[in-house]
GROMACS .gro file of C-alpha atoms in nm:
model
  476
    1MET     CA    1   9.105  15.764   9.436
    2ILE     CA    2   9.184  15.384   9.395
    3SER     CA    3   8.899  15.190   9.394
    4THR     CA    4   8.810  14.901   9.629
    5LEU     CA    5   8.875  14.642   9.359
    6SER     CA    6   9.199  14.800   9.278
    7LEU     CA    7   9.320  14.764   9.629
    8VAL     CA    8   9.204  14.396   9.653
    9PHE     CA    9   9.413  14.343   9.309
   10ILE     CA   10   9.709  14.507   9.451
   11LEU     CA   11   9.699  14.338   9.787
   12VAL     CA   12   9.655  13.998   9.624
   13GLU     CA   13   9.980  14.088   9.415
   14LEU     CA   14  10.182  14.192   9.704
   15VAL     CA   15  10.083  13.847   9.877
   16GLY     CA   16  10.171  13.659   9.565
   17ILE     CA   17  10.535  13.836   9.566
   18ALA     CA   18  10.545  13.749   9.936
   19SER     CA   19  10.478  13.355   9.889
   20ALA     CA   20  10.732  13.363   9.599
   21ILE     CA   21  10.994  13.491   9.824
   22HIS     CA   22  10.886  13.223  10.076
   23ALA     CA   23  10.896  12.944   9.814
   24LEU     CA   24  11.265  13.068   9.737
   25PHE     CA   25  11.359  12.949  10.077
   26THR     CA   26  11.131  12.628  10.110
   27VAL     CA   27  11.101  12.463   9.778
   28ARG     CA   28  11.374  12.196   9.741
   29THR     CA   29  11.405  12.165   9.389
   30PRO     CA   30  11.505  12.445   9.141
   31GLN     CA   31  11.244  12.325   8.874
   32GLY     CA   32  10.983  12.368   9.123
   33THR     CA   33  11.086  12.690   9.270
   34VAL     CA   34  11.102  12.855   8.948
   35ALA     CA   35  10.756  12.731   8.841
   36TRP     CA   36  10.603  12.853   9.181
   37VAL     CA   37  10.785  13.186   9.159
   38VAL     CA   38  10.639  13.243   8.821
   39GLY     CA   39  10.321  13.120   8.915
   40LEU     CA   40  10.267  13.325   9.220
   41VAL     CA   41  10.386  13.663   9.063
   42ALA     CA   42  10.218  13.625   8.728
   43PHE     CA   43   9.878  13.447   8.818
   44PRO     CA   44   9.845  13.484   9.205
   45TRP     CA   45   9.461  13.439   9.179
   46LEU     CA   46   9.531  13.080   9.072
   47GLY     CA   47   9.916  13.050   9.241
   48LEU     CA   48   9.849  13.131   9.607
   49PRO     CA   49   9.585  12.885   9.678
   50LEU     CA   50   9.781  12.618   9.482
   51TYR     CA   51  10.111  12.691   9.667
   52TRP     CA   52   9.929  12.715  10.009
   53PHE     CA   53   9.771  12.379   9.980
   54PHE     CA   54  10.031  12.199   9.791
   55GLY     CA   55  10.361  12.405   9.777
   56SER     CA   56  10.521  12.292  10.114
   57ARG     CA   57  10.778  12.005  10.128
   58ARG     CA   58  10.832  12.001  10.506
   59PHE     CA   59  10.595  11.924  10.768
   60GLU     CA   60  10.718  12.130  11.052
   61ALA     CA   61  10.485  12.029  11.308
   62HIS     CA   62  10.569  11.646  11.265
   63SER     CA   63  10.965  11.740  11.281
   64ARG     CA   64  10.913  11.926  11.617
   65ALA     CA   65  10.697  11.652  11.761
   66MET     CA   66  10.955  11.408  11.664
   67GLN     CA   67  11.246  11.614  11.790
   68GLU     CA   68  11.067  11.656  12.141
   69LYS     CA   69  11.013  11.228  12.157
   70LEU     CA   70  11.411  11.242  12.082
   71LEU     CA   71  11.463  11.448  12.395
   72THR     CA   72  11.198  11.355  12.641
   73HIS     CA   73  11.182  10.974  12.563
   74ALA     CA   74  11.573  10.925  12.483
   75ASP     CA   75  11.585  10.632  12.749
   76LEU     CA   76  11.324  10.428  12.624
   77ILE     CA   77  11.451  10.490  12.248
   78HIS     CA   78  11.846  10.390  12.409
   79GLN     CA   79  11.665  10.105  12.560
   80VAL     CA   80  11.509   9.938  12.222
   81ARG     CA   81  11.827   9.996  12.052
   82THR     CA   82  12.032   9.811  12.310
   83GLU     CA   83  11.797   9.518  12.292
   84LEU     CA   84  11.838   9.474  11.910
   85LEU     CA   85  12.198   9.523  11.930
   86PRO     CA   86  12.280   9.124  11.922
   87PHE     CA   87  12.057   9.115  11.601
   88LYS     CA   88  12.269   9.389  11.445
   89THR     CA   89  12.437   9.312  11.136
   90ASP     CA   90  12.780   9.480  11.084
   91PRO     CA   91  12.818   9.691  10.771
   92GLU     CA   92  13.106   9.498  10.649
   93ARG     CA   93  12.886   9.162  10.674
   94VAL     CA   94  12.592   9.285  10.452
   95GLU     CA   95  12.533   9.137  10.125
   96PRO     CA   96  12.517   9.277   9.874
   97ALA     CA   97  12.774   9.537  10.004
   98PRO     CA   98  12.639   9.838   9.854
   99ALA     CA   99  12.323   9.785  10.074
  100ALA     CA  100  12.488   9.887  10.386
  101ALA     CA  101  12.467  10.234  10.307
  102LEU     CA  102  12.076  10.186  10.343
  103ALA     CA  103  12.120  10.171  10.684
  104SER     CA  104  12.269  10.505  10.710
  105ILE     CA  105  11.979  10.647  10.504
  106ALA     CA  106  11.727  10.488  10.710
  107GLY     CA  107  11.889  10.553  11.052
  108GLN     CA  108  11.820  10.177  11.141
  109ASP     CA  109  12.046   9.861  11.107
  110PHE     CA  110  11.999   9.545  10.910
  111LEU     CA  111  11.878   9.293  11.176
  112ARG     CA  112  11.941   8.928  11.135
  113GLY     CA  113  11.710   8.640  11.301
  114ASN     CA  114  11.388   8.705  11.085
  115ARG     CA  115  11.142   8.494  10.896
  116LEU     CA  116  10.989   8.673  10.606
  117GLU     CA  117  10.680   8.517  10.393
  118LEU     CA  118  10.522   8.674  10.084
  119LEU     CA  119  10.165   8.738  10.113
  120ILE     CA  120  10.021   8.765   9.758
  121ASP     CA  121   9.687   8.939   9.727
  122GLY     CA  122   9.412   9.057   9.950
  123LYS     CA  123   9.301   8.686  10.105
  124ALA     CA  124   9.633   8.561  10.193
  125THR     CA  125   9.728   8.914  10.346
  126PHE     CA  126   9.421   8.958  10.541
  127ASP     CA  127   9.354   8.601  10.663
  128ALA     CA  128   9.739   8.610  10.803
  129ILE     CA  129   9.647   8.931  10.974
  130LEU     CA  130   9.330   8.820  11.136
  131ALA     CA  131   9.493   8.499  11.237
  132GLU     CA  132   9.767   8.686  11.424
  133ILE     CA  133   9.507   8.918  11.563
  134ALA     CA  134   9.315   8.627  11.715
  135ARG     CA  135   9.658   8.519  11.896
  136ALA     CA  136   9.747   8.821  12.016
  137LYS     CA  137   9.826   8.842  12.404
  138ARG     CA  138   9.923   9.210  12.472
  139SER     CA  139   9.918   9.442  12.194
  140VAL     CA  140   9.785   9.489  11.811
  141TYR     CA  141   9.884   9.803  11.670
  142VAL     CA  142   9.720   9.882  11.315
  143GLN     CA  143   9.771  10.163  11.063
  144PHE     CA  144   9.624  10.197  10.732
  145TYR     CA  145   9.598  10.496  10.483
  146ILE     CA  146   9.281  10.388  10.319
  147MET     CA  147   8.995  10.231  10.571
  148ARG     CA  148   8.674  10.166  10.423
  149ASN     CA  149   8.338  10.103  10.632
  150ASP     CA  150   8.259   9.797  10.431
  151GLY     CA  151   8.265   9.427  10.483
  152LEU     CA  152   8.666   9.367  10.533
  153GLY     CA  153   8.672   9.698  10.736
  154ARG     CA  154   8.384   9.597  10.988
  155ARG     CA  155   8.554   9.226  10.975
  156LEU     CA  156   8.891   9.394  11.114
  157LEU     CA  157   8.754   9.618  11.350
  158GLU     CA  158   8.537   9.331  11.482
  159ALA     CA  159   8.851   9.122  11.549
  160LEU     CA  160   9.009   9.403  11.738
  161ALA     CA  161   8.696   9.484  11.940
  162GLU     CA  162   8.682   9.093  12.040
  163LYS     CA  163   9.050   9.110  12.146
  164ALA     CA  164   9.008   9.468  12.325
  165SER     CA  165   8.741   9.275  12.539
  166GLU     CA  166   9.011   9.023  12.651
  167GLY     CA  167   9.237   9.313  12.775
  168VAL     CA  168   9.439   9.355  12.459
  169ASP     CA  169   9.543   9.686  12.384
  170CYS     CA  170   9.422   9.770  12.027
  171CYS     CA  171   9.524  10.061  11.849
  172PHE     CA  172   9.430  10.175  11.530
  173LEU     CA  173   9.569  10.462  11.348
  174ILE     CA  174   9.417  10.595  11.018
  175ASP     CA  175   9.468  10.878  10.779
  176SER     CA  176   9.234  11.150  10.817
  177PHE     CA  177   9.211  11.190  10.433
  178GLY     CA  178   9.209  10.813  10.337
  179GLY     CA  179   9.021  10.707  10.626
  180ALA     CA  180   8.726  10.954  10.563
  181ALA     CA  181   8.457  10.670  10.562
  182ILE     CA  182   8.530  10.611  10.925
  183THR     CA  183   8.348  10.901  11.076
  184PRO     CA  184   8.342  11.032  11.411
  185ARG     CA  185   8.025  10.854  11.467
  186VAL     CA  186   8.202  10.540  11.358
  187MET     CA  187   8.466  10.599  11.536
  188ARG     CA  188   8.270  10.652  11.869
  189HIS     CA  189   8.099  10.302  11.835
  190TRP     CA  190   8.418  10.139  11.789
  191ARG     CA  191   8.603  10.299  12.094
  192ALA     CA  192   8.282  10.227  12.282
  193ARG     CA  193   8.389   9.869  12.218
  194GLY     CA  194   8.759   9.936  12.338
  195VAL     CA  195   8.931  10.013  12.010
  196ARG     CA  196   9.152  10.271  12.052
  197ILE     CA  197   9.098  10.421  11.686
  198THR     CA  198   9.213  10.776  11.574
  199ALA     CA  199   9.314  10.968  11.278
  200PHE     CA  200   9.667  11.106  11.155
  201SER     CA  201   9.608  11.461  11.049
  202ALA     CA  202   9.847  11.733  10.895
  203LEU     CA  203   9.634  11.994  11.070
  204SER     CA  204   9.804  12.010  11.396
  205GLY     CA  205   9.871  12.371  11.451
  206TRP     CA  206   9.829  12.709  11.303
  207ARG     CA  207  10.153  12.693  11.098
  208ASP     CA  208  10.023  12.373  10.939
  209ARG     CA  209   9.662  12.452  10.917
  210TRP     CA  210   9.649  12.455  10.519
  211ARG     CA  211   9.874  12.111  10.465
  212LEU     CA  212   9.604  11.903  10.339
  213ASN     CA  213   9.864  11.740  10.093
  214PHE     CA  214  10.056  11.581  10.352
  215ARG     CA  215   9.912  11.228  10.409
  216ASN     CA  216  10.044  10.920  10.590
  217HIS     CA  217  10.049  10.638  10.352
  218ARG     CA  218  10.172  10.366  10.573
  219LYS     CA  219  10.011  10.051  10.628
  220ASN     CA  220  10.136   9.821  10.931
  221VAL     CA  221  10.042   9.573  11.165
  222ILE     CA  222  10.222   9.488  11.474
  223VAL     CA  223  10.118   9.199  11.721
  224ASP     CA  224  10.265   9.159  12.062
  225GLY     CA  225  10.604   9.312  11.906
  226ARG     CA  226  10.657   8.955  11.777
  227VAL     CA  227  10.484   8.948  11.418
  228GLY     CA  228  10.460   9.239  11.171
  229PHE     CA  229  10.277   9.305  10.844
  230ILE     CA  230  10.416   9.552  10.570
  231GLY     CA  231  10.298   9.615  10.202
  232GLY     CA  232  10.064   9.784   9.978
  233HIS     CA  233   9.717   9.685  10.078
  234ASN     CA  234   9.474   9.901  10.236
  235VAL     CA  235   9.145   9.776  10.413
  236GLY     CA  236   8.831   9.773  10.176
  237ASP     CA  237   8.648   9.532   9.991
  238GLU     CA  238   8.819   9.623   9.646
  239TYR     CA  239   9.149   9.492   9.822
  240LEU     CA  240   8.990   9.151   9.787
  241GLY     CA  241   8.882   9.172   9.430
  242LYS     CA  242   8.528   9.273   9.502
  243ASN     CA  243   8.485   9.592   9.277
  244PRO     CA  244   8.378   9.502   8.963
  245LYS     CA  245   8.521   9.803   8.787
  246TYR     CA  246   8.887   9.679   8.896
  247GLY     CA  247   8.852   9.301   8.927
  248ARG     CA  248   9.127   9.127   9.094
  249TRP     CA  249   9.338   9.386   9.289
  250ARG     CA  250   9.698   9.273   9.264
  251ASP     CA  251   9.894   9.365   9.593
  252THR     CA  252  10.149   9.237   9.801
  253HIS     CA  253  10.219   9.245  10.198
  254VAL     CA  254  10.509   9.053  10.396
  255ARG     CA  255  10.481   8.902  10.718
  256VAL     CA  256  10.774   8.992  10.952
  257GLU     CA  257  10.840   8.758  11.237
  258GLY     CA  258  11.149   8.850  11.440
  259PRO     CA  259  11.349   9.138  11.562
  260THR     CA  260  11.279   9.382  11.260
  261THR     CA  261  10.900   9.375  11.388
  262LEU     CA  262  11.043   9.624  11.670
  263GLN     CA  263  11.155   9.868  11.409
  264LEU     CA  264  10.798   9.848  11.249
  265GLN     CA  265  10.676   9.907  11.595
  266MET     CA  266  10.906  10.218  11.669
  267VAL     CA  267  10.767  10.380  11.354
  268PHE     CA  268  10.378  10.328  11.452
  269ALA     CA  269  10.499  10.436  11.802
  270ALA     CA  270  10.630  10.751  11.655
  271ASP     CA  271  10.308  10.836  11.457
  272TRP     CA  272  10.099  10.736  11.752
  273TYR     CA  273  10.279  10.981  11.975
  274PHE     CA  274  10.251  11.253  11.714
  275THR     CA  275   9.842  11.190  11.691
  276THR     CA  276   9.768  11.128  12.042
  277GLY     CA  277  10.073  11.252  12.254
  278GLU     CA  278  10.066  10.910  12.426
  279ILE     CA  279  10.373  10.671  12.491
  280LEU     CA  280  10.271  10.326  12.412
  281ASP     CA  281  10.314  10.051  12.675
  282ALA     CA  282  10.464   9.813  12.418
  283ASN     CA  283  10.661   9.514  12.437
  284TRP     CA  284  11.009   9.600  12.333
  285GLN     CA  285  11.198   9.250  12.395
  286PRO     CA  286  11.293   9.105  12.054
  287HIS     CA  287  11.130   8.780  11.920
  288ASP     CA  288  11.396   8.533  11.750
  289PRO     CA  289  11.225   8.295  11.586
  290ALA     CA  290  11.544   8.170  11.428
  291PRO     CA  291  11.785   8.095  11.713
  292GLN     CA  292  11.979   7.793  11.513
  293ASP     CA  293  12.072   8.021  11.222
  294ALA     CA  294  12.145   8.372  11.121
  295GLY     CA  295  11.771   8.410  10.977
  296GLN     CA  296  11.678   8.646  10.705
  297ARG     CA  297  11.820   9.022  10.738
  298SER     CA  298  11.603   9.319  10.687
  299LEU     CA  299  11.537   9.658  10.774
  300VAL     CA  300  11.259   9.930  10.802
  301LEU     CA  301  11.301  10.235  10.614
  302ALA     CA  302  11.037  10.512  10.721
  303SER     CA  303  11.041  10.841  10.545
  304GLY     CA  304  10.834  11.140  10.522
  305PRO     CA  305  10.796  11.543  10.475
  306SER     CA  306  10.956  11.611  10.818
  307ASP     CA  307  11.287  11.423  10.699
  308GLN     CA  308  11.567  11.672  10.672
  309HIS     CA  309  11.694  11.482  10.384
  310GLU     CA  310  11.466  11.301  10.129
  311ARG     CA  311  11.505  10.951  10.275
  312CYS     CA  312  11.249  10.808   9.981
  313THR     CA  313  11.421  10.969   9.692
  314HIS     CA  314  11.785  10.854   9.834
  315PHE     CA  315  11.670  10.520   9.900
  316PHE     CA  316  11.555  10.465   9.517
  317LEU     CA  317  11.879  10.630   9.368
  318HIS     CA  318  12.088  10.413   9.593
  319VAL     CA  319  11.894  10.083   9.502
  320ILE     CA  320  11.877  10.169   9.128
  321SER     CA  321  12.299  10.223   9.149
  322MET     CA  322  12.323   9.914   9.302
  323ALA     CA  323  12.189   9.714   9.014
  324GLN     CA  324  12.472   9.532   8.802
  325HIS     CA  325  12.229   9.306   8.589
  326ARG     CA  326  11.870   9.292   8.718
  327LEU     CA  327  11.645   9.568   8.810
  328TRP     CA  328  11.278   9.503   8.841
  329ILE     CA  329  11.003   9.754   8.951
  330ALA     CA  330  10.641   9.738   9.025
  331SER     CA  331  10.441  10.051   9.095
  332PRO     CA  332  10.087  10.154   9.020
  333TYR     CA  333  10.205  10.517   9.028
  334PHE     CA  334  10.492  10.603   8.801
  335VAL     CA  335  10.579  10.969   8.796
  336PRO     CA  336  10.965  10.978   8.878
  337ASP     CA  337  11.127  11.332   8.888
  338GLU     CA  338  11.451  11.375   8.647
  339GLY     CA  339  11.707  11.242   8.901
  340ILE     CA  340  11.533  10.933   8.896
  341LEU     CA  341  11.484  10.894   8.540
  342GLN     CA  342  11.857  10.963   8.481
  343ALA     CA  343  11.974  10.678   8.737
  344LEU     CA  344  11.718  10.443   8.555
  345GLN     CA  345  11.905  10.537   8.218
  346LEU     CA  346  12.239  10.502   8.348
  347ALA     CA  347  12.143  10.141   8.493
  348ALA     CA  348  12.031  10.043   8.155
  349ILE     CA  349  12.328  10.206   8.009
  350ARG     CA  350  12.541  10.004   8.214
  351GLY     CA  351  12.376   9.687   8.089
  352VAL     CA  352  12.117   9.630   8.367
  353ASP     CA  353  11.792   9.434   8.254
  354VAL     CA  354  11.549   9.719   8.371
  355ARG     CA  355  11.181   9.622   8.375
  356ILE     CA  356  10.886   9.855   8.485
  357LEU     CA  357  10.566   9.687   8.588
  358LEU     CA  358  10.245   9.911   8.567
  359PRO     CA  359   9.891   9.899   8.565
  360MET     CA  360   9.740   9.874   8.230
  361LYS     CA  361   9.399  10.008   8.383
  362PRO     CA  362   9.423  10.327   8.586
  363ASP     CA  363   9.251  10.411   8.906
  364GLN     CA  364   9.393  10.788   8.906
  365TYR     CA  365   9.377  10.891   8.540
  366LEU     CA  366   9.615  11.189   8.551
  367VAL     CA  367   9.881  10.980   8.691
  368TRP     CA  368   9.829  10.690   8.468
  369LEU     CA  369   9.838  10.942   8.166
  370ALA     CA  370  10.158  11.144   8.293
  371SER     CA  371  10.360  10.802   8.311
  372PHE     CA  372  10.338  10.798   7.909
  373ALA     CA  373  10.505  11.104   7.875
  374LEU     CA  374  10.758  10.996   8.114
  375LEU     CA  375  10.817  10.641   7.967
  376LYS     CA  376  10.899  10.828   7.669
  377GLU     CA  377  11.221  10.946   7.828
  378LEU     CA  378  11.323  10.602   7.914
  379ASP     CA  379  11.332  10.488   7.561
  380HIS     CA  380  11.641  10.246   7.572
  381PRO     CA  381  11.661   9.866   7.455
  382ARG     CA  382  11.744   9.741   7.786
  383ILE     CA  383  11.431   9.925   7.926
  384HIS     CA  384  11.131   9.699   7.913
  385VAL     CA  385  10.765   9.817   8.024
  386HIS     CA  386  10.521   9.590   8.098
  387ARG     CA  387  10.142   9.688   8.168
  388PHE     CA  388   9.948   9.431   8.414
  389THR     CA  389   9.658   9.290   8.244
  390GLY     CA  390   9.563   9.034   8.514
  391GLY     CA  391   9.347   9.321   8.732
  392PHE     CA  392   9.455   9.640   8.870
  393LEU     CA  393   9.834   9.632   8.988
  394HIS     CA  394   9.877   9.808   9.313
  395HIS     CA  395  10.201   9.656   9.482
  396LYS     CA  396  10.507   9.848   9.539
  397ALA     CA  397  10.798   9.610   9.501
  398LEU     CA  398  11.151   9.576   9.334
  399VAL     CA  399  11.438   9.305   9.321
  400VAL     CA  400  11.785   9.388   9.240
  401ASP     CA  401  12.028   9.111   9.109
  402GLU     CA  402  12.041   8.819   9.311
  403GLY     CA  403  12.059   8.920   9.703
  404PHE     CA  404  11.817   9.235   9.749
  405ALA     CA  405  11.447   9.321   9.744
  406ALA     CA  406  11.216   9.568   9.913
  407VAL     CA  407  10.838   9.545   9.971
  408GLY     CA  408  10.649   9.836  10.131
  409THR     CA  409  10.408  10.168  10.056
  410LYS     CA  410  10.654  10.388   9.837
  411ASN     CA  411  10.531  10.465   9.509
  412PHE     CA  412  10.743  10.606   9.198
  413ASP     CA  413  10.601  10.954   9.221
  414ASN     CA  414  10.664  11.296   9.388
  415ARG     CA  415  10.381  11.216   9.640
  416SER     CA  416  10.617  10.934   9.787
  417PHE     CA  417  10.926  11.125   9.754
  418ARG     CA  418  10.828  11.427   9.918
  419LEU     CA  419  10.473  11.459  10.075
  420ASN     CA  420  10.361  11.113  10.213
  421PHE     CA  421  10.495  10.913  10.526
  422GLU     CA  422  10.596  10.608  10.383
  423ILE     CA  423  10.773  10.273  10.488
  424THR     CA  424  10.958  10.010  10.322
  425LEU     CA  425  11.107   9.681  10.402
  426ALA     CA  426  11.442   9.637  10.241
  427VAL     CA  427  11.569   9.255  10.268
  428THR     CA  428  11.929   9.122  10.185
  429ASP     CA  429  11.859   8.758  10.161
  430ALA     CA  430  11.893   8.552   9.834
  431ARG     CA  431  11.587   8.336   9.914
  432PHE     CA  432  11.340   8.597   9.977
  433ALA     CA  433  11.496   8.807   9.639
  434ALA     CA  434  11.431   8.476   9.476
  435GLU     CA  435  11.075   8.469   9.593
  436VAL     CA  436  11.010   8.832   9.470
  437ALA     CA  437  11.171   8.782   9.138
  438ALA     CA  438  10.953   8.471   9.092
  439MET     CA  439  10.658   8.670   9.197
  440PHE     CA  440  10.769   8.919   8.924
  441GLU     CA  441  10.796   8.641   8.670
  442ARG     CA  442  10.433   8.544   8.736
  443ASP     CA  443  10.322   8.911   8.697
  444PHE     CA  444  10.533   8.942   8.383
  445ALA     CA  445  10.321   8.636   8.241
  446GLU     CA  446   9.993   8.829   8.310
  447SER     CA  447  10.128   9.153   8.130
  448ARG     CA  448  10.172   9.294   7.786
  449GLU     CA  449  10.510   9.452   7.711
  450VAL     CA  450  10.436   9.807   7.561
  451GLY     CA  451  10.762   9.960   7.574
  452PRO     CA  452  10.849  10.327   7.628
  453ARG     CA  453  10.730  10.415   7.305
  454ALA     CA  454  10.375  10.358   7.401
  455TYR     CA  455  10.330  10.730   7.403
  456ASP     CA  456  10.365  10.730   7.019
  457ALA     CA  457  10.041  10.522   6.999
  458LEU     CA  458   9.828  10.756   7.183
  459SER     CA  459   9.590  10.982   7.012
  460PHE     CA  460   9.696  11.372   6.967
  461PRO     CA  461   9.461  11.463   7.250
  462GLN     CA  462   9.575  11.177   7.485
  463LYS     CA  463   9.944  11.324   7.385
  464VAL     CA  464   9.838  11.678   7.473
  465GLY     CA  465   9.693  11.536   7.793
  466ALA     CA  466  10.013  11.335   7.881
  467LYS     CA  467  10.225  11.637   7.833
  468ALA     CA  468  10.021  11.856   8.051
  469ALA     CA  469   9.968  11.577   8.314
  470ARG     CA  470  10.366  11.547   8.325
  471LEU     CA  471  10.403  11.908   8.401
  472LEU     CA  472  10.146  11.850   8.714
  473ALA     CA  473  10.400  11.561   8.823
  474PRO     CA  474  10.516  11.758   9.145
  475ILE     CA  475  10.145  11.776   9.272
  476LEU     CA  476  10.011  11.439   9.168
   0.00000   0.00000   0.00000
């Protein structure tokens, strides 16, 4: 007779084969499909838990919720888009012209009439955010990935509680993984003070009960539908440079005043609806701070694992293809896939000055190590790699030629491409692009150029580790 242990092994193998068939239909890339199929069939004891926690690339529960929202709230969505029509920039008037295609990728129009302000590092960012919260009359919507229960975290929550006591609707959405420090007890305390705080979670239904790998990585603040903030900062004392391990935390946010703020608010409203089932009673009347001129043109591009197509990947591929003579990129986590690597190589071949700004010190060692192996593949005279030495570099920004720049939450890694809910502000404005370029110049002055060949300087164990970490890129 077959022993119980043999039956268990047979059952595990059968489940592995069934999961491999599931991977054939659901994993988006051929390389990923091959890796999962081989792992699930040959090593089911290891492959099964990894696949069901990390293998999915589409968040079905969120996709269903957004489809429901589109059906049940079509009138509200139509009303908002109608309100924004006077600020819409016709595609033929977008400069640089190739950027017009980003509107189709984003499903949003470039809007004129905005005033944009770069906020460098934590003090400037949170001083500006808290100042706007203090001026709030109707609503404050806050969303961050990481939320610490420390000095800055309590300062922000206290500011919201004070406005809530005045009758302002204060909603705070954190990610259940990144906001783990905000325990149920802490939430109850601030809810009692009037702050409507809740956590975005991928564990929304039985089909998605294993989807711990999906995270909401967005960092936004919207005040009265009038002013918004978007960028790389989370909430914690380390973002003010108070962590001795990292020292200065080099990060960037953007203050947005104008119609594009409503695009930010639409993204927050969708995330809030998914989490709570509630439609926000928000202000949807666009604010025009620049009535005497066209203002600065921008759009918000949100992406995530519920997208039918990979908007984040498409965004980066298109932006890289736009570059004619300058492409400068800052990212703390640089683990791009083959398509992005080839696009960067092609840009260099076209004669584009490609500069990649990365942190010198890591906060995620495997990602940092994998970047060495990837940069080795970008060995080209026009590709320059810089490691920031003035602290820990965390901002996510890029500038293309003289007329385009972007700041947001998207990293150059698989997690941003396919697993995280992300958001980016894309701007077609020469003045703003010049400010971002000047910011890069200052960062380069505090950096050391290491070149793609930095891999060659690693010790043999580090080279082995870099190559091994490179293989893990799809789940880093």
